[in-house]
Coordinates of C-alpha atoms in Angstrom, one line a residue:
M185 CA -21.4 -42.6 -26.7
K186 CA -18.8 -40.7 -24.6
T187 CA -16.2 -41.0 -27.4
N188 CA -18.6 -39.8 -30.1
K189 CA -19.6 -36.8 -27.9
T190 CA -16.0 -35.9 -27.3
N191 CA -15.2 -36.1 -31.0
R192 CA -18.1 -33.8 -31.9
K193 CA -16.8 -31.3 -29.4
R194 CA -13.3 -31.5 -31.1
R195 CA -14.3 -31.0 -34.7
L196 CA -12.5 -27.7 -35.2
S197 CA -12.8 -28.0 -39.0
I198 CA -16.6 -28.0 -38.8
K199 CA -16.6 -25.0 -36.5
F200 CA -14.3 -23.2 -38.8
L201 CA -16.4 -24.0 -41.8
M202 CA -19.5 -22.8 -40.0
I203 CA -17.7 -19.5 -39.2
L204 CA -16.7 -19.1 -42.9
L205 CA -20.2 -19.9 -44.0
C206 CA -21.7 -17.3 -41.6
M207 CA -19.2 -14.7 -42.8
G208 CA -20.0 -15.5 -46.4
I209 CA -23.7 -15.1 -45.8
L210 CA -23.1 -11.8 -44.0
I211 CA -20.9 -10.5 -46.9
Y212 CA -23.5 -11.7 -49.4
A213 CA -26.3 -9.9 -47.6
G214 CA -24.2 -6.8 -47.0
V215 CA -23.3 -6.5 -50.7
L216 CA -27.0 -6.8 -51.7
I217 CA -28.1 -4.2 -49.1
V218 CA -25.4 -1.7 -50.0
G219 CA -25.9 -2.3 -53.8
R220 CA -29.6 -1.8 -53.5
I221 CA -29.2 1.4 -51.5
V222 CA -26.6 2.8 -53.9
Y223 CA -28.8 1.8 -56.9
D224 CA -32.0 3.1 -55.4
H225 CA -30.3 6.5 -54.6
S226 CA -28.8 6.7 -58.1
I227 CA -32.2 6.1 -59.7
K228 CA -33.9 8.6 -57.6
E229 CA -31.3 11.2 -58.3
H230 CA -31.7 10.5 -62.0
Y231 CA -35.5 11.0 -61.8
D232 CA -35.0 14.1 -59.7
T233 CA -32.7 15.6 -62.4
V234 CA -35.1 14.8 -65.2
A235 CA -38.1 16.1 -63.3
Y236 CA -36.5 19.5 -62.6
D237 CA -35.2 19.8 -66.1
V238 CA -38.8 19.4 -67.3
A239 CA -40.0 22.0 -64.8
E240 CA -37.3 24.4 -66.0
T241 CA -38.6 23.9 -69.6
V242 CA -42.2 24.6 -68.6
K243 CA -41.1 27.8 -66.9
E244 CA -39.8 29.0 -70.3
Y245 CA -43.2 28.4 -71.9
F246 CA -44.7 31.4 -70.1
P247 CA -43.9 34.8 -71.7
D248 CA -42.4 37.5 -69.5
G249 CA -44.9 38.6 -66.9
A250 CA -47.6 36.2 -68.0
L251 CA -47.2 33.8 -65.1
T252 CA -47.2 36.6 -62.6
E253 CA -50.4 38.0 -64.2
Y254 CA -52.1 34.6 -64.2
A255 CA -51.2 34.1 -60.5
K256 CA -52.6 37.5 -59.7
Q257 CA -55.9 36.8 -61.5
V258 CA -56.2 33.4 -59.8
A259 CA -55.6 35.0 -56.3
E260 CA -58.2 37.7 -56.9
Y261 CA -60.7 35.0 -58.1
Q262 CA -60.1 33.0 -54.9
K263 CA -60.8 36.2 -52.9
G264 CA -64.0 36.9 -54.9
K265 CA -62.7 40.1 -56.4
I266 CA -63.3 38.9 -60.0
D267 CA -65.7 36.3 -61.4
K268 CA -65.1 33.2 -63.4
S269 CA -65.5 35.0 -66.8
A270 CA -62.1 36.7 -66.3
L271 CA -60.5 33.2 -65.9
D272 CA -62.4 31.9 -68.9
A273 CA -61.0 34.7 -71.0
I274 CA -57.5 33.7 -70.1
E275 CA -58.2 30.0 -70.9
N276 CA -59.6 31.0 -74.3
S277 CA -56.6 33.1 -75.2
E278 CA -54.1 31.9 -77.8
D279 CA -51.1 32.3 -75.4
Y280 CA -52.7 30.1 -72.7
K281 CA -53.8 27.4 -75.2
R282 CA -50.2 27.4 -76.7
I283 CA -48.8 27.0 -73.2
L284 CA -51.1 24.1 -72.4
S285 CA -50.3 22.5 -75.8
Q286 CA -46.6 22.7 -75.2
M287 CA -47.0 21.3 -71.6
A288 CA -49.1 18.4 -73.0
N289 CA -46.5 17.6 -75.6
L290 CA -43.7 17.8 -73.1
R291 CA -45.6 15.5 -70.7
S292 CA -46.2 13.0 -73.5
S293 CA -42.6 13.0 -74.6
F294 CA -41.3 12.3 -71.1
E295 CA -44.2 9.9 -70.3
A296 CA -45.0 12.1 -67.3
N297 CA -48.2 11.5 -65.3
D298 CA -48.8 15.2 -64.8
I299 CA -47.3 18.7 -65.3
F300 CA -48.9 21.5 -63.5
V301 CA -48.5 25.1 -62.5
I302 CA -49.9 26.3 -59.1
T303 CA -50.0 29.1 -56.6
V304 CA -49.9 28.5 -52.9
D305 CA -51.9 30.4 -50.3
M306 CA -49.4 30.6 -47.5
D307 CA -52.1 31.6 -44.9
V308 CA -54.1 28.4 -45.8
L309 CA -50.8 26.3 -45.8
K310 CA -50.0 27.4 -42.3
A311 CA -53.5 26.7 -41.1
Y312 CA -53.3 23.0 -41.6
T313 CA -55.4 20.7 -39.4
P314 CA -55.7 16.9 -39.7
E315 CA -59.5 17.3 -39.7
G316 CA -59.4 19.8 -42.6
F317 CA -57.1 17.5 -44.6
E318 CA -59.4 14.5 -44.1
A319 CA -62.5 16.5 -45.0
R320 CA -60.8 18.0 -48.1
T321 CA -61.6 21.6 -46.8
W322 CA -57.9 22.4 -46.4
N323 CA -56.9 23.4 -50.0
P324 CA -53.8 25.6 -50.1
L325 CA -53.1 25.0 -53.8
C326 CA -54.7 26.9 -56.7
Y327 CA -54.1 25.7 -60.2
I328 CA -53.0 27.9 -63.1
A329 CA -52.4 25.1 -65.6
D330 CA -52.6 21.3 -65.5
V331 CA -52.0 18.6 -68.2
Y332 CA -52.8 15.5 -66.3
E333 CA -52.7 12.3 -68.4
V334 CA -56.3 11.5 -67.4
E335 CA -58.1 14.3 -69.1
E336 CA -61.3 14.1 -67.0
D337 CA -59.3 14.3 -63.7
R338 CA -57.2 17.3 -64.6
F339 CA -57.5 20.7 -62.9
Y340 CA -58.5 23.9 -64.6
L341 CA -57.5 27.5 -64.1
G342 CA -58.7 28.6 -60.7
D343 CA -59.4 25.1 -59.3
V344 CA -58.1 24.5 -55.7
G345 CA -56.4 21.3 -54.4
T346 CA -54.7 19.8 -51.4
I347 CA -51.2 18.3 -50.9
L348 CA -49.9 15.6 -48.6
P349 CA -49.1 17.1 -45.1
E350 CA -45.5 15.8 -45.2
Y351 CA -44.8 18.2 -48.1
R352 CA -46.1 21.2 -46.2
D353 CA -42.9 22.3 -44.5
S354 CA -40.7 21.9 -47.6
L355 CA -43.2 23.8 -49.7
F356 CA -43.2 26.6 -47.2
E357 CA -39.4 26.8 -47.2
S358 CA -39.2 26.7 -50.9
H359 CA -41.7 29.5 -51.2
K360 CA -39.8 31.6 -48.7
S361 CA -36.4 31.0 -50.3
G362 CA -37.4 30.9 -53.9
K363 CA -35.2 27.8 -54.4
R364 CA -36.1 24.3 -55.2
Y365 CA -36.4 21.7 -52.5
D366 CA -33.5 19.2 -52.9
G367 CA -35.4 16.3 -51.3
F368 CA -37.5 13.8 -53.2
Y369 CA -41.3 13.7 -53.3
I370 CA -41.8 10.0 -53.8
S371 CA -45.3 8.5 -53.5
E372 CA -46.8 5.2 -54.4
A373 CA -50.1 4.8 -56.2
G374 CA -51.9 2.0 -57.8
F375 CA -49.8 2.3 -60.9
G376 CA -46.4 2.4 -59.1
Y377 CA -43.9 4.8 -57.7
N378 CA -44.0 8.5 -58.8
M379 CA -41.4 11.3 -58.5
T380 CA -42.7 14.8 -57.9
A381 CA -40.5 17.8 -58.4
I382 CA -41.7 21.3 -57.3
L383 CA -39.8 24.3 -58.8
P384 CA -40.6 27.8 -57.5
I385 CA -40.9 30.7 -60.0
T386 CA -40.0 34.1 -58.8
D387 CA -40.7 37.6 -60.0
G388 CA -38.9 40.5 -58.4
G389 CA -37.4 38.3 -55.7
E390 CA -40.8 36.9 -54.6
T391 CA -42.2 33.4 -55.4
V392 CA -45.3 33.8 -57.5
A393 CA -46.0 30.2 -58.6
F394 CA -44.7 26.7 -58.7
V395 CA -44.2 24.3 -61.6
G396 CA -44.8 20.7 -60.6
V397 CA -43.8 17.6 -62.6
E398 CA -44.9 14.1 -61.7
I399 CA -42.9 11.4 -63.5
P400 CA -43.7 7.7 -63.0
M401 CA -40.7 5.7 -62.0
K402 CA -41.6 2.8 -64.3
T403 CA -38.1 1.5 -64.6
L404 CA -37.4 1.5 -60.8
N405 CA -39.0 -1.9 -59.9
T406 CA -37.9 -3.7 -63.1
S407 CA -34.4 -2.3 -63.1
L408 CA -34.0 -2.9 -59.4
R409 CA -35.1 -6.6 -59.8
N410 CA -32.6 -7.1 -62.6
F411 CA -29.9 -5.4 -60.6
V412 CA -30.6 -7.5 -57.5
L413 CA -30.7 -10.7 -59.6
W414 CA -27.3 -10.0 -61.3
I415 CA -25.6 -8.8 -58.2
S416 CA -26.9 -11.8 -56.3
L417 CA -25.6 -14.2 -58.9
I418 CA -22.2 -12.5 -59.2
T419 CA -21.8 -12.0 -55.4
G420 CA -22.8 -15.6 -54.8
I421 CA -20.3 -17.0 -57.2
V422 CA -17.5 -14.8 -55.7
V423 CA -18.4 -15.6 -52.1
I424 CA -18.6 -19.4 -52.8
F425 CA -15.3 -19.4 -54.7
S426 CA -13.7 -17.3 -51.9
L427 CA -15.1 -19.7 -49.2
L428 CA -13.7 -22.7 -51.0
I429 CA -10.3 -21.2 -51.3
S430 CA -10.3 -19.9 -47.7
A431 CA -11.5 -23.3 -46.4
F432 CA -8.8 -25.1 -48.3
L433 CA -6.0 -22.8 -47.1
A434 CA -7.4 -22.7 -43.6
Y435 CA -7.5 -26.4 -43.4
K436 CA -4.0 -26.9 -44.8
F437 CA -2.2 -24.2 -42.8
V438 CA -4.4 -23.8 -39.7
I439 CA -6.8 -26.7 -38.9
A440 CA -4.7 -29.6 -40.0
P441 CA -1.6 -28.5 -37.9
I442 CA -3.9 -27.8 -34.9
K443 CA -5.6 -31.1 -35.2
L444 CA -2.2 -32.8 -35.4
S445 CA -1.1 -31.0 -32.3
A446 CA -4.3 -31.9 -30.4
S447 CA -4.0 -35.6 -31.5
E448 CA -0.3 -35.8 -30.4
A449 CA -1.2 -34.2 -27.1
R450 CA -4.0 -36.7 -26.6
N451 CA -1.7 -39.6 -27.6
F452 CA 0.9 -38.4 -25.1
V453 CA -1.7 -38.6 -22.3
S454 CA -3.2 -42.0 -23.3
N455 CA 0.1 -43.7 -24.2
N456 CA 1.9 -43.3 -20.8
T457 CA 3.6 -40.0 -21.8
Q458 CA 5.3 -41.4 -24.9
V459 CA 6.8 -38.6 -27.0
S460 CA 6.2 -38.6 -30.7
D461 CA 8.3 -36.8 -33.4
K462 CA 5.2 -36.0 -35.6
L463 CA 5.0 -32.5 -34.1
K464 CA 8.3 -31.7 -35.7
S465 CA 6.6 -32.0 -39.1
I466 CA 4.6 -28.8 -38.5
Q467 CA 6.5 -26.1 -40.2
T468 CA 4.0 -23.3 -40.7
G469 CA 6.4 -20.5 -39.7
D470 CA 3.8 -18.9 -37.4
E471 CA 2.2 -19.1 -34.0
I472 CA 0.9 -22.7 -34.8
Q473 CA 4.5 -23.9 -35.3
V474 CA 5.4 -22.2 -32.0
L475 CA 2.5 -24.0 -30.3
S476 CA 3.5 -27.4 -31.7
E477 CA 7.1 -26.8 -30.6
S478 CA 5.9 -25.7 -27.2
I479 CA 3.8 -28.9 -26.9
L480 CA 6.7 -31.0 -27.8
H481 CA 9.0 -29.3 -25.3
M482 CA 6.3 -29.6 -22.7
E483 CA 6.0 -33.3 -23.3
I484 CA 9.8 -33.7 -23.0
G485 CA 9.7 -31.5 -19.9
I486 CA 6.9 -33.5 -18.3
N487 CA 8.8 -36.7 -18.7
E488 CA 11.9 -35.2 -17.2
Y489 CA 9.7 -33.8 -14.4
I490 CA 8.2 -37.2 -13.8
E491 CA 11.7 -38.7 -13.5
D492 CA 12.7 -35.9 -11.1
V493 CA 9.5 -36.4 -9.0
K494 CA 10.2 -40.1 -8.8
A495 CA 13.7 -39.4 -7.6
L496 CA 12.5 -36.8 -5.2
T497 CA 9.8 -39.1 -3.9
S498 CA 12.3 -41.8 -3.3
E499 CA 14.6 -39.3 -1.6
K500 CA 11.7 -38.0 0.5
E501 CA 10.8 -41.4 1.6
R502 CA 14.3 -42.1 2.6
I503 CA 14.5 -38.8 4.5
G504 CA 11.1 -39.5 6.0
A505 CA 12.3 -42.8 7.3
E506 CA 15.4 -41.2 8.7
L507 CA 13.3 -38.5 10.3
N508 CA 11.1 -41.1 11.9
V509 CA 14.2 -42.7 13.4
A510 CA 15.4 -39.2 14.5
T511 CA 12.0 -38.6 16.1
T512 CA 12.2 -41.8 18.0
I513 CA 15.8 -41.1 19.1
Q514 CA 14.9 -37.6 20.2
A515 CA 11.8 -38.9 22.1
D516 CA 14.0 -41.5 23.7
M517 CA 16.5 -38.9 24.9
L518 CA 13.8 -37.0 26.9
P519 CA 12.9 -38.8 30.1
T520 CA 9.5 -40.3 30.0
V521 CA 9.6 -42.4 33.2
F522 CA 8.8 -40.0 36.0
P523 CA 10.3 -40.6 39.5
D524 CA 8.0 -42.1 42.2
R525 CA 9.3 -40.1 45.1
K526 CA 7.7 -39.1 48.4
E527 CA 9.2 -35.6 48.2
Y528 CA 7.6 -34.6 44.9
T529 CA 5.5 -35.6 41.9
L530 CA 6.7 -34.5 38.5
Y531 CA 5.3 -34.7 34.9
A532 CA 6.5 -33.2 31.5
T533 CA 5.5 -33.3 27.8
M534 CA 7.0 -32.1 24.5
D535 CA 5.1 -31.8 21.3
P536 CA 7.3 -30.8 18.3
A537 CA 6.0 -28.6 15.5
K538 CA 7.9 -30.7 13.0
E539 CA 9.2 -34.3 12.9
V540 CA 11.9 -33.3 15.3
G541 CA 12.1 -30.2 17.5
G542 CA 14.4 -27.8 19.3
D543 CA 12.7 -27.8 22.7
F544 CA 13.7 -30.1 25.5
Y545 CA 13.2 -30.7 29.1
D546 CA 15.2 -32.8 31.6
F547 CA 15.2 -33.8 35.2
F548 CA 17.8 -35.7 37.1
H549 CA 19.1 -36.3 40.6
I550 CA 22.5 -34.8 41.2
D551 CA 22.6 -36.7 44.5
D552 CA 20.0 -38.1 46.9
N553 CA 18.9 -34.7 48.1
H554 CA 19.3 -32.5 45.0
L555 CA 17.1 -32.5 41.9
G556 CA 18.1 -30.7 38.7
L557 CA 15.3 -29.4 36.4
V558 CA 15.9 -28.1 32.9
M559 CA 13.5 -26.4 30.4
A560 CA 15.1 -25.2 27.2
D561 CA 14.2 -23.9 23.7
V562 CA 16.7 -23.9 20.8
S563 CA 16.4 -21.2 18.2
G564 CA 15.2 -22.5 14.8
K565 CA 13.2 -25.6 14.0
G566 CA 13.7 -29.1 12.5
V567 CA 16.9 -31.1 12.2
P568 CA 19.4 -28.3 12.9
A569 CA 17.6 -27.4 16.1
A570 CA 17.3 -31.0 17.2
L571 CA 21.0 -31.6 16.7
F572 CA 21.8 -28.5 18.7
M573 CA 19.3 -29.6 21.4
V574 CA 21.1 -33.0 21.8
I575 CA 24.4 -31.3 22.3
A576 CA 23.0 -28.7 24.7
K577 CA 21.1 -31.3 26.8
T578 CA 24.1 -33.5 27.1
L579 CA 26.4 -30.6 28.1
I580 CA 24.1 -29.3 30.7
K581 CA 23.3 -32.6 32.4
N582 CA 26.9 -33.9 32.3
R583 CA 28.2 -30.7 33.8
A584 CA 25.5 -30.5 36.4
L585 CA 26.3 -34.1 37.6
M586 CA 29.8 -33.0 38.2
G587 CA 28.6 -30.4 40.7
G588 CA 28.4 -26.7 40.7
T589 CA 25.8 -23.9 40.7
P590 CA 23.3 -23.3 37.9
S591 CA 25.4 -20.3 36.8
E592 CA 28.5 -22.4 36.6
V593 CA 26.7 -25.2 34.6
L594 CA 25.3 -22.7 32.0
S595 CA 28.6 -20.9 31.7
Y596 CA 30.3 -24.2 30.9
A597 CA 27.6 -25.1 28.3
N598 CA 27.8 -21.6 26.8
E599 CA 31.6 -21.9 26.2
Q600 CA 31.2 -25.3 24.6
L601 CA 28.3 -24.3 22.4
C602 CA 30.0 -21.1 21.2
E603 CA 32.8 -23.1 19.7
G604 CA 32.2 -23.9 16.0
N605 CA 28.6 -22.5 16.1
G606 CA 28.6 -21.6 12.4
A607 CA 24.8 -21.8 12.2
E608 CA 24.7 -19.1 15.0
L609 CA 22.1 -21.1 16.9
F610 CA 21.4 -20.3 20.6
V611 CA 19.3 -21.9 23.3
T612 CA 17.1 -20.3 26.0
V613 CA 17.4 -22.2 29.3
W614 CA 15.8 -22.3 32.6
F615 CA 17.9 -24.5 34.9
A616 CA 17.2 -25.0 38.6
I617 CA 18.7 -27.1 41.4
I618 CA 16.3 -27.9 44.3
D619 CA 17.3 -29.2 47.7
L620 CA 14.6 -31.8 48.4
T621 CA 15.2 -31.7 52.1
T622 CA 14.5 -28.0 52.5
G623 CA 12.6 -27.0 49.3
K624 CA 15.2 -24.3 48.7
G625 CA 16.4 -23.8 45.1
I626 CA 18.7 -21.8 42.9
A627 CA 17.7 -21.1 39.3
A628 CA 19.4 -19.5 36.4
N629 CA 17.2 -18.1 33.6
A630 CA 19.1 -17.6 30.3
G631 CA 16.5 -15.7 28.2
H632 CA 13.7 -18.2 28.9
E633 CA 10.0 -17.7 29.8
H634 CA 9.1 -16.7 33.4
P635 CA 8.2 -19.7 35.5
V636 CA 4.8 -20.1 37.2
L637 CA 4.4 -20.8 40.9
K638 CA 1.4 -21.8 42.9
R639 CA 1.6 -21.7 46.7
A640 CA -0.4 -24.3 48.6
G641 CA -4.0 -23.1 48.7
G642 CA -3.2 -20.2 46.3
Q643 CA -3.4 -19.3 42.6
F644 CA -0.9 -19.8 39.8
E645 CA 1.2 -16.7 39.3
L646 CA 4.2 -15.7 37.1
V647 CA 7.5 -15.4 38.9
V648 CA 9.0 -12.4 37.2
Y649 CA 12.7 -11.4 37.6
R650 CA 15.6 -10.3 35.4
H651 CA 17.0 -12.8 32.9
S652 CA 20.4 -13.4 31.5
P653 CA 21.1 -13.6 27.8
A654 CA 20.5 -17.0 26.0
V655 CA 23.2 -19.6 26.0
A656 CA 25.6 -19.6 23.0
T657 CA 25.0 -16.0 22.1
M658 CA 28.4 -14.8 23.3
E659 CA 31.6 -16.3 24.9
G660 CA 32.6 -15.5 28.4
M661 CA 29.1 -14.8 29.8
K662 CA 28.2 -15.1 33.5
F663 CA 24.6 -16.0 34.3
R664 CA 22.6 -14.4 37.0
E665 CA 21.1 -16.8 39.7
H666 CA 17.8 -16.5 41.5
E667 CA 17.0 -18.1 44.8
F668 CA 13.6 -19.5 45.6
E669 CA 11.9 -21.8 48.1
L670 CA 9.2 -24.4 47.7
H671 CA 6.9 -25.2 50.6
P672 CA 5.0 -28.4 50.9
G673 CA 2.0 -28.3 48.5
D674 CA 3.6 -25.7 46.2
T675 CA 3.5 -26.4 42.4
L676 CA 6.1 -25.1 40.0
Y677 CA 5.3 -24.9 36.3
V678 CA 7.9 -24.1 33.5
Y679 CA 7.3 -24.1 29.7
T680 CA 8.7 -22.9 26.4
D681 CA 7.4 -20.0 24.3
G682 CA 5.3 -22.4 22.2
V683 CA 2.7 -22.1 24.9
P684 CA 2.1 -18.3 25.2
E685 CA 2.9 -17.8 21.5
A686 CA 0.4 -20.3 20.2
T687 CA -1.5 -18.4 17.5
N688 CA -5.1 -18.8 16.1
A689 CA -6.4 -18.1 12.6
E690 CA -7.0 -14.4 13.6
N691 CA -3.2 -14.1 14.4
E692 CA -4.0 -13.7 18.1
L693 CA -1.5 -15.1 20.7
F694 CA -2.6 -17.4 23.5
G695 CA -0.6 -15.4 25.9
T696 CA 0.3 -15.9 29.6
D697 CA -3.0 -14.4 30.8
R698 CA -5.0 -17.1 29.1
M699 CA -2.5 -19.7 30.3
L700 CA -2.9 -18.6 33.9
E701 CA -6.7 -18.4 33.5
V702 CA -6.8 -22.1 32.3
M703 CA -4.5 -23.2 35.1
N704 CA -6.4 -21.3 37.9
K705 CA -9.6 -23.1 36.9
H706 CA -7.9 -26.3 38.1
V707 CA -5.7 -25.1 41.0
D708 CA -5.9 -28.5 42.7
A709 CA -4.8 -30.5 39.6
T710 CA -1.7 -32.6 39.8
P711 CA 1.1 -32.1 37.2
Q712 CA -0.1 -35.2 35.4
E713 CA -3.6 -33.6 35.2
L714 CA -2.5 -30.0 34.7
L715 CA -0.3 -30.3 31.6
P716 CA -3.0 -32.0 29.4
I717 CA -5.5 -29.4 30.6
V718 CA -3.2 -26.6 29.5
R719 CA -2.7 -28.3 26.1
E720 CA -6.5 -28.6 25.7
G721 CA -6.9 -24.9 26.4
I722 CA -4.3 -24.2 23.7
D723 CA -6.0 -26.4 21.2
A724 CA -9.4 -24.8 21.9
F725 CA -7.9 -21.4 21.3
V726 CA -6.0 -22.0 18.1
K727 CA -8.6 -24.5 16.7
D728 CA -7.6 -25.5 13.1
A729 CA -4.6 -23.1 12.9
P730 CA -1.3 -24.9 12.3
Q731 CA 1.2 -25.3 15.1
F732 CA 4.3 -23.2 14.4
D733 CA 6.4 -23.9 17.4
D734 CA 7.2 -26.7 19.8
I735 CA 5.1 -26.9 22.9
T736 CA 7.0 -28.2 26.0
M737 CA 5.9 -28.1 29.6
L738 CA 7.0 -29.4 33.0
G739 CA 5.2 -29.3 36.3
I740 CA 6.4 -30.4 39.8
T741 CA 4.5 -30.4 43.1
Y742 CA 6.7 -30.4 46.2
F743 CA 5.6 -32.3 49.3
G744 CA 8.7 -31.8 51.5
K745 CA 11.0 -34.2 53.2
Q746 CA 9.2 -37.3 54.3
D747 CA 10.4 -39.5 57.2
D748 CA 10.5 -43.3 56.6
K749 CA 8.0 -45.1 58.8
E750 CA 8.7 -48.6 57.7

């Protein structure tokens, strides 16, 4: 079921044929609609021309001045100034009878429904109301002559009549301008469509009457049906033939190459990235050929990429294994067994940001009464910093064991590290030597963080003093020393910049203020307790933000010289 459903979705040819079919139907319908509109307009113009030609002919039937006189007599009759006998005299005259006879012959020859001559009372025309129209009391027309094909329904001289309200405005404009209305008066009665033409007749620049011609549009429906039938047949044949040719060409030059490209891409996925040469057979010379060539190049590139990924993965695994060994070696270089001495208790931790780090701490006895403490941070991260850290740690410890002040030890390490330092790495160092019998110490701070000191019964506070530049920044440097003294119960805490510069998701730093706040909530904690507490405070602050720097800490609580009582 899943395969069939997928195949149905991928039938590009069916979708394309449906699009062609819809386009064919739209073209077919459009041709019919446009053809009917053009034909209908042409027929109406034809009837309009014929109707106005007839009206012009009727106009010529009236002798000069006769129509004006008839219109005047009808108007006076409507106003009651003359009686019906005056109109009867006109109807019985030879001229009037001749005019009616000519109009009747003309109507018959053109198979018109009606030819009539009327006057229009403009005051009544303007006074239109729907109620008057419905009641047939609104009659703005007055007939002068009428030869309606139904004899008993024709109007006589002096009879009044109404018009459709939609013709009112055009009749008014035609009367005012003395020109014919160019629109069509088309109405539909029980016997079909009728075209009515109204031609104004002027005398002395004024409209005195109108000639109306109503011609049945007998050929409209029949001709239109025949036209629609033939145009439907011809258009249908042309559309079907065009669709067949378009479908054939589209399948050959568009659909078939695309289907082949899709099939080859699917085979590449299902056959373990096996590349086929069938795509080379697509030579359409257009974007489809570009697509097939791109797919082929992509398949070859994917296989090359897979091989590269395999090689990189193998290399990454090898490097990872070596980094694991390096991590173990580095961890083993840092002292993790803390002395069990009566004079002090000490604890330290180092959490690298990467597999190996550049931070290090160290503590060692120079002699029975002197303890060396080191807290350092190499610039940079990863393997280069770790290698530099190993050298720096070894130099500092070995030189310190030979004797000398912190300044002398750091000066020696500085000279050694500056030689061949092509990577331009440096290391910030806090190095102190403490006399365990007196608690007095000397420290040299080479660009490192300020240490923190808590006196017995007091609070943790920063010990701020001027620093020297970092080690390995410049040859021939001398390092400033700082004397201090620990009393029994005092705690000294040193750390790298990974503690105050720990950053949360909002890019805020943990800072020394937060560090001291956490520490002062646990002023009685031992170094073994204090360092994990500080780390918990850092983790709570940064939450899920990644660790960007190594975090290294060392704490020592001094108890003073203890007498043996064994």
